[in-house]
Amino acid sequence: MKFSYIALFASILSFGSAAPSPKAEGVAALVEPVSTYETDPTKRDPGTKVNVARATKTVTASMLQSLMLNYHNQARAHHGVTALTWNTTLAAAALKSASKCVFAHTANNKYGENIAAGTYTNPAFYAALWYNEGSLYNFSKPGFSEATGHFTQVVWRGTKQLGCAWVKCPGDFPWYLFCEYSPAGNVLPASNFATNVLRSKAAPPNPSQPSGNL
Ligand SMILES: *[C@@H]1O[C@H](CO)[C@@H](O)[C@H](O)[C@H]1NC(C)=O
Ligand SMILES: *[C@@H]1O[C@H](CO)[C@@H](O)[C@H](O)[C@H]1NC(C)=O
């Protein structure tokens, strides 16, 4: 079975926010897949050395693709597993789910799925939070945990394709990132984790977080 679960970001909560509780108010007004943020090329995720603040101002669909592929694939390279490729079917599925503006995993999903919602306007920041859960993962005790489930999906060796959506929703935590993964990661039993979640080849990820308010 694939382990599906709902996890809000402890990291986002620790930034002084309450749990996301958006309300759907009709899709037409909700979908705004463009955000703006300022440039600061000095901000880097110390775990992956990925520059999360890229020198650009708007998150277009193609930017989202490159931000997500870059972040995931640099993280995956860190663990010696192959790069993901973008799949528009997965991206469309992510958009369909994210556009509901309900912070919940897609029901009966055949894909793996990581979701995030918050006030941060750089989608790469959420991917960094997912990856940085790896600092809590015990490679000597492979298996699923809610504290590390996003991380294990990001670096899951058997996953080959990715598609994400970035949507602005109503509410206090407006920026939604949904990513779909195929084949799905986090597949039980725990022995699968031993073969799919590999130790990083370089230093372990640094738990400190990059800034998301770019
Ligand atoms: C994209 O993903 C879908 C769903 O997994 C799959 O059926 C399709 O073959 C993929 N497309 C490509 C080009 O790999
Ligand atoms: C990791 O798991 C191993 C094996 O169960 C255990 O001996 C070790 O104490 C764990 N490390 C941490 C930091 O929990």
mmCIF file with all atom_site columns, C-alpha atoms in Angstrom, residues 85-199:
data_model
loop_
_atom_site.group_PDB
_atom_site.id
_atom_site.type_symbol
_atom_site.label_atom_id
_atom_site.label_alt_id
_atom_site.label_comp_id
_atom_site.label_asym_id
_atom_site.label_entity_id
_atom_site.label_seq_id
_atom_site.pdbx_PDB_ins_code
_atom_site.Cartn_x
_atom_site.Cartn_y
_atom_site.Cartn_z
_atom_site.occupancy
_atom_site.B_iso_or_equiv
_atom_site.pdbx_formal_charge
_atom_site.auth_seq_id
_atom_site.auth_comp_id
_atom_site.auth_asym_id
_atom_site.auth_atom_id
_atom_site.pdbx_PDB_model_num
ATOM 1   C CA . THR A 1 85  ? 11.184  14.435 -15.516 1.00 0.00 ? 85  THR A CA 1
ATOM 2   C CA . TRP A 1 86  ? 8.132   16.696 -15.816 1.00 0.00 ? 86  TRP A CA 1
ATOM 3   C CA . ASN A 1 87  ? 4.864   15.096 -16.792 1.00 0.00 ? 87  ASN A CA 1
ATOM 4   C CA . THR A 1 88  ? 1.976   17.297 -17.863 1.00 0.00 ? 88  THR A CA 1
ATOM 5   C CA . THR A 1 89  ? -0.604  14.666 -16.896 1.00 0.00 ? 89  THR A CA 1
ATOM 6   C CA . LEU A 1 90  ? 0.712   14.828 -13.337 1.00 0.00 ? 90  LEU A CA 1
ATOM 7   C CA . ALA A 1 91  ? 0.818   18.630 -13.433 1.00 0.00 ? 91  ALA A CA 1
ATOM 8   C CA . ALA A 1 92  ? -2.812  18.717 -14.616 1.00 0.00 ? 92  ALA A CA 1
ATOM 9   C CA . ALA A 1 93  ? -3.832  16.357 -11.799 1.00 0.00 ? 93  ALA A CA 1
ATOM 10  C CA . ALA A 1 94  ? -2.016  18.594 -9.313  1.00 0.00 ? 94  ALA A CA 1
ATOM 11  C CA . LEU A 1 95  ? -3.784  21.668 -10.665 1.00 0.00 ? 95  LEU A CA 1
ATOM 12  C CA . LYS A 1 96  ? -7.172  19.984 -10.497 1.00 0.00 ? 96  LYS A CA 1
ATOM 13  C CA . SER A 1 97  ? -6.656  19.140 -6.822  1.00 0.00 ? 97  SER A CA 1
ATOM 14  C CA . ALA A 1 98  ? -4.955  22.386 -5.801  1.00 0.00 ? 98  ALA A CA 1
ATOM 15  C CA . SER A 1 99  ? -7.670  24.469 -7.464  1.00 0.00 ? 99  SER A CA 1
ATOM 16  C CA . LYS A 1 100 ? -10.222 23.152 -4.988  1.00 0.00 ? 100 LYS A CA 1
ATOM 17  C CA . CYS A 1 101 ? -8.389  25.182 -2.361  1.00 0.00 ? 101 CYS A CA 1
ATOM 18  C CA . VAL A 1 102 ? -8.920  22.477 0.197   1.00 0.00 ? 102 VAL A CA 1
ATOM 19  C CA . PHE A 1 103 ? -5.797  21.569 2.104   1.00 0.00 ? 103 PHE A CA 1
ATOM 20  C CA . ALA A 1 104 ? -6.208  17.823 1.849   1.00 0.00 ? 104 ALA A CA 1
ATOM 21  C CA . HIS A 1 105 ? -4.660  15.002 -0.094  1.00 0.00 ? 105 HIS A CA 1
ATOM 22  C CA . THR A 1 106 ? -6.365  13.911 -3.283  1.00 0.00 ? 106 THR A CA 1
ATOM 23  C CA . ALA A 1 107 ? -8.752  11.052 -2.594  1.00 0.00 ? 107 ALA A CA 1
ATOM 24  C CA . ASN A 1 108 ? -7.981  7.668  -4.157  1.00 0.00 ? 108 ASN A CA 1
ATOM 25  C CA . ASN A 1 109 ? -4.862  9.068  -5.738  1.00 0.00 ? 109 ASN A CA 1
ATOM 26  C CA . LYS A 1 110 ? -2.798  6.718  -7.861  1.00 0.00 ? 110 LYS A CA 1
ATOM 27  C CA . TYR A 1 111 ? 0.166   9.071  -7.598  1.00 0.00 ? 111 TYR A CA 1
ATOM 28  C CA . GLY A 1 112 ? 2.350   9.999  -4.684  1.00 0.00 ? 112 GLY A CA 1
ATOM 29  C CA . GLU A 1 113 ? 1.531   13.490 -3.472  1.00 0.00 ? 113 GLU A CA 1
ATOM 30  C CA . ASN A 1 114 ? 3.186   16.218 -1.417  1.00 0.00 ? 114 ASN A CA 1
ATOM 31  C CA . ILE A 1 115 ? 1.156   19.277 -0.547  1.00 0.00 ? 115 ILE A CA 1
ATOM 32  C CA . ALA A 1 116 ? 1.927   22.548 1.182   1.00 0.00 ? 116 ALA A CA 1
ATOM 33  C CA . ALA A 1 117 ? 0.093   25.748 1.963   1.00 0.00 ? 117 ALA A CA 1
ATOM 34  C CA . GLY A 1 118 ? 1.378   28.911 3.512   1.00 0.00 ? 118 GLY A CA 1
ATOM 35  C CA . THR A 1 119 ? 2.091   32.562 3.181   1.00 0.00 ? 119 THR A CA 1
ATOM 36  C CA . TYR A 1 120 ? 5.427   32.159 1.457   1.00 0.00 ? 120 TYR A CA 1
ATOM 37  C CA . THR A 1 121 ? 5.553   33.253 -2.132  1.00 0.00 ? 121 THR A CA 1
ATOM 38  C CA . ASN A 1 122 ? 8.383   31.124 -3.453  1.00 0.00 ? 122 ASN A CA 1
ATOM 39  C CA . PRO A 1 123 ? 7.341   27.573 -4.343  1.00 0.00 ? 123 PRO A CA 1
ATOM 40  C CA . ALA A 1 124 ? 10.923  26.367 -3.999  1.00 0.00 ? 124 ALA A CA 1
ATOM 41  C CA . PHE A 1 125 ? 10.743  27.240 -0.325  1.00 0.00 ? 125 PHE A CA 1
ATOM 42  C CA . TYR A 1 126 ? 8.071   24.608 0.253   1.00 0.00 ? 126 TYR A CA 1
ATOM 43  C CA . ALA A 1 127 ? 10.134  22.037 -1.620  1.00 0.00 ? 127 ALA A CA 1
ATOM 44  C CA . ALA A 1 128 ? 13.058  22.964 0.632   1.00 0.00 ? 128 ALA A CA 1
ATOM 45  C CA . LEU A 1 129 ? 10.897  22.329 3.698   1.00 0.00 ? 129 LEU A CA 1
ATOM 46  C CA . TRP A 1 130 ? 9.963   18.940 2.314   1.00 0.00 ? 130 TRP A CA 1
ATOM 47  C CA . TYR A 1 131 ? 13.537  18.022 1.642   1.00 0.00 ? 131 TYR A CA 1
ATOM 48  C CA . ASN A 1 132 ? 14.834  19.358 4.940   1.00 0.00 ? 132 ASN A CA 1
ATOM 49  C CA . GLU A 1 133 ? 12.687  16.852 6.832   1.00 0.00 ? 133 GLU A CA 1
ATOM 50  C CA . GLY A 1 134 ? 15.558  14.540 5.923   1.00 0.00 ? 134 GLY A CA 1
ATOM 51  C CA . SER A 1 135 ? 17.452  15.833 8.951   1.00 0.00 ? 135 SER A CA 1
ATOM 52  C CA . LEU A 1 136 ? 14.926  13.848 11.034  1.00 0.00 ? 136 LEU A CA 1
ATOM 53  C CA . TYR A 1 137 ? 15.143  10.643 9.009   1.00 0.00 ? 137 TYR A CA 1
ATOM 54  C CA . ASN A 1 138 ? 16.961  7.723  10.605  1.00 0.00 ? 138 ASN A CA 1
ATOM 55  C CA . PHE A 1 139 ? 18.646  5.808  7.788   1.00 0.00 ? 139 PHE A CA 1
ATOM 56  C CA . SER A 1 140 ? 19.426  3.014  10.235  1.00 0.00 ? 140 SER A CA 1
ATOM 57  C CA . LYS A 1 141 ? 15.716  2.500  10.800  1.00 0.00 ? 141 LYS A CA 1
ATOM 58  C CA . PRO A 1 142 ? 14.078  2.785  7.362   1.00 0.00 ? 142 PRO A CA 1
ATOM 59  C CA . GLY A 1 143 ? 10.349  3.362  7.221   1.00 0.00 ? 143 GLY A CA 1
ATOM 60  C CA . PHE A 1 144 ? 7.507   5.824  7.033   1.00 0.00 ? 144 PHE A CA 1
ATOM 61  C CA . SER A 1 145 ? 6.925   8.609  9.501   1.00 0.00 ? 145 SER A CA 1
ATOM 62  C CA . GLU A 1 146 ? 4.740   11.685 9.238   1.00 0.00 ? 146 GLU A CA 1
ATOM 63  C CA . ALA A 1 147 ? 7.710   13.805 10.221  1.00 0.00 ? 147 ALA A CA 1
ATOM 64  C CA . THR A 1 148 ? 9.722   12.689 7.200   1.00 0.00 ? 148 THR A CA 1
ATOM 65  C CA . GLY A 1 149 ? 7.106   11.596 4.646   1.00 0.00 ? 149 GLY A CA 1
ATOM 66  C CA . HIS A 1 150 ? 7.635   14.534 2.293   1.00 0.00 ? 150 HIS A CA 1
ATOM 67  C CA . PHE A 1 151 ? 11.385  13.963 2.310   1.00 0.00 ? 151 PHE A CA 1
ATOM 68  C CA . THR A 1 152 ? 11.094  10.260 1.554   1.00 0.00 ? 152 THR A CA 1
ATOM 69  C CA . GLN A 1 153 ? 8.842   11.018 -1.421  1.00 0.00 ? 153 GLN A CA 1
ATOM 70  C CA . VAL A 1 154 ? 11.197  13.685 -2.785  1.00 0.00 ? 154 VAL A CA 1
ATOM 71  C CA . VAL A 1 155 ? 14.198  11.331 -2.825  1.00 0.00 ? 155 VAL A CA 1
ATOM 72  C CA . TRP A 1 156 ? 12.313  8.043  -3.468  1.00 0.00 ? 156 TRP A CA 1
ATOM 73  C CA . ARG A 1 157 ? 14.448  6.102  -5.907  1.00 0.00 ? 157 ARG A CA 1
ATOM 74  C CA . GLY A 1 158 ? 11.571  4.415  -7.737  1.00 0.00 ? 158 GLY A CA 1
ATOM 75  C CA . THR A 1 159 ? 9.816   7.687  -8.567  1.00 0.00 ? 159 THR A CA 1
ATOM 76  C CA . LYS A 1 160 ? 10.544  8.883  -12.119 1.00 0.00 ? 160 LYS A CA 1
ATOM 77  C CA . GLN A 1 161 ? 8.112   11.672 -12.954 1.00 0.00 ? 161 GLN A CA 1
ATOM 78  C CA . LEU A 1 162 ? 6.806   14.828 -11.348 1.00 0.00 ? 162 LEU A CA 1
ATOM 79  C CA . GLY A 1 163 ? 4.084   17.373 -11.982 1.00 0.00 ? 163 GLY A CA 1
ATOM 80  C CA . CYS A 1 164 ? 3.163   20.275 -9.692  1.00 0.00 ? 164 CYS A CA 1
ATOM 81  C CA . ALA A 1 165 ? 0.705   23.143 -9.459  1.00 0.00 ? 165 ALA A CA 1
ATOM 82  C CA . TRP A 1 166 ? 0.973   26.486 -7.707  1.00 0.00 ? 166 TRP A CA 1
ATOM 83  C CA . VAL A 1 167 ? -2.302  28.154 -6.912  1.00 0.00 ? 167 VAL A CA 1
ATOM 84  C CA . LYS A 1 168 ? -3.412  31.189 -4.949  1.00 0.00 ? 168 LYS A CA 1
ATOM 85  C CA . CYS A 1 169 ? -6.392  30.474 -2.708  1.00 0.00 ? 169 CYS A CA 1
ATOM 86  C CA . PRO A 1 170 ? -8.455  32.590 -0.339  1.00 0.00 ? 170 PRO A CA 1
ATOM 87  C CA . GLY A 1 171 ? -7.593  32.633 3.338   1.00 0.00 ? 171 GLY A CA 1
ATOM 88  C CA . ASP A 1 172 ? -4.614  33.316 5.535   1.00 0.00 ? 172 ASP A CA 1
ATOM 89  C CA . PHE A 1 173 ? -2.430  30.638 3.912   1.00 0.00 ? 173 PHE A CA 1
ATOM 90  C CA . PRO A 1 174 ? -3.047  31.404 0.302   1.00 0.00 ? 174 PRO A CA 1
ATOM 91  C CA . TRP A 1 175 ? -0.208  29.810 -1.609  1.00 0.00 ? 175 TRP A CA 1
ATOM 92  C CA . TYR A 1 176 ? -0.837  26.168 -2.374  1.00 0.00 ? 176 TYR A CA 1
ATOM 93  C CA . LEU A 1 177 ? 1.746   23.814 -3.822  1.00 0.00 ? 177 LEU A CA 1
ATOM 94  C CA . PHE A 1 178 ? 0.601   20.361 -4.890  1.00 0.00 ? 178 PHE A CA 1
ATOM 95  C CA . CYS A 1 179 ? 3.083   17.895 -6.421  1.00 0.00 ? 179 CYS A CA 1
ATOM 96  C CA . GLU A 1 180 ? 2.205   14.488 -7.876  1.00 0.00 ? 180 GLU A CA 1
ATOM 97  C CA . TYR A 1 181 ? 4.809   11.739 -8.188  1.00 0.00 ? 181 TYR A CA 1
ATOM 98  C CA . SER A 1 182 ? 4.842   8.661  -10.381 1.00 0.00 ? 182 SER A CA 1
ATOM 99  C CA . PRO A 1 183 ? 5.425   5.896  -9.595  1.00 0.00 ? 183 PRO A CA 1
ATOM 100 C CA . ALA A 1 184 ? 4.334   6.789  -6.064  1.00 0.00 ? 184 ALA A CA 1
ATOM 101 C CA . GLY A 1 185 ? 6.828   6.768  -3.233  1.00 0.00 ? 185 GLY A CA 1
ATOM 102 C CA . ASN A 1 186 ? 6.214   5.953  0.447   1.00 0.00 ? 186 ASN A CA 1
ATOM 103 C CA . VAL A 1 187 ? 5.057   2.491  -0.490  1.00 0.00 ? 187 VAL A CA 1
ATOM 104 C CA . LEU A 1 188 ? 4.935   0.042  2.389   1.00 0.00 ? 188 LEU A CA 1
ATOM 105 C CA . PRO A 1 189 ? 6.319   -2.248 3.696   1.00 0.00 ? 189 PRO A CA 1
ATOM 106 C CA . ALA A 1 190 ? 9.194   -0.517 5.432   1.00 0.00 ? 190 ALA A CA 1
ATOM 107 C CA . SER A 1 191 ? 11.725  -2.673 3.595   1.00 0.00 ? 191 SER A CA 1
ATOM 108 C CA . ASN A 1 192 ? 10.893  -0.583 0.505   1.00 0.00 ? 192 ASN A CA 1
ATOM 109 C CA . PHE A 1 193 ? 12.279  2.421  2.329   1.00 0.00 ? 193 PHE A CA 1
ATOM 110 C CA . ALA A 1 194 ? 15.629  0.699  2.718   1.00 0.00 ? 194 ALA A CA 1
ATOM 111 C CA . THR A 1 195 ? 15.960  0.339  -1.055  1.00 0.00 ? 195 THR A CA 1
ATOM 112 C CA . ASN A 1 196 ? 14.343  3.634  -2.084  1.00 0.00 ? 196 ASN A CA 1
ATOM 113 C CA . VAL A 1 197 ? 15.564  6.179  0.470   1.00 0.00 ? 197 VAL A CA 1
ATOM 114 C CA . LEU A 1 198 ? 19.315  6.250  0.204   1.00 0.00 ? 198 LEU A CA 1
ATOM 115 C CA . ARG A 1 199 ? 21.800  7.983  2.426   1.00 0.00 ? 199 ARG A CA 1
#
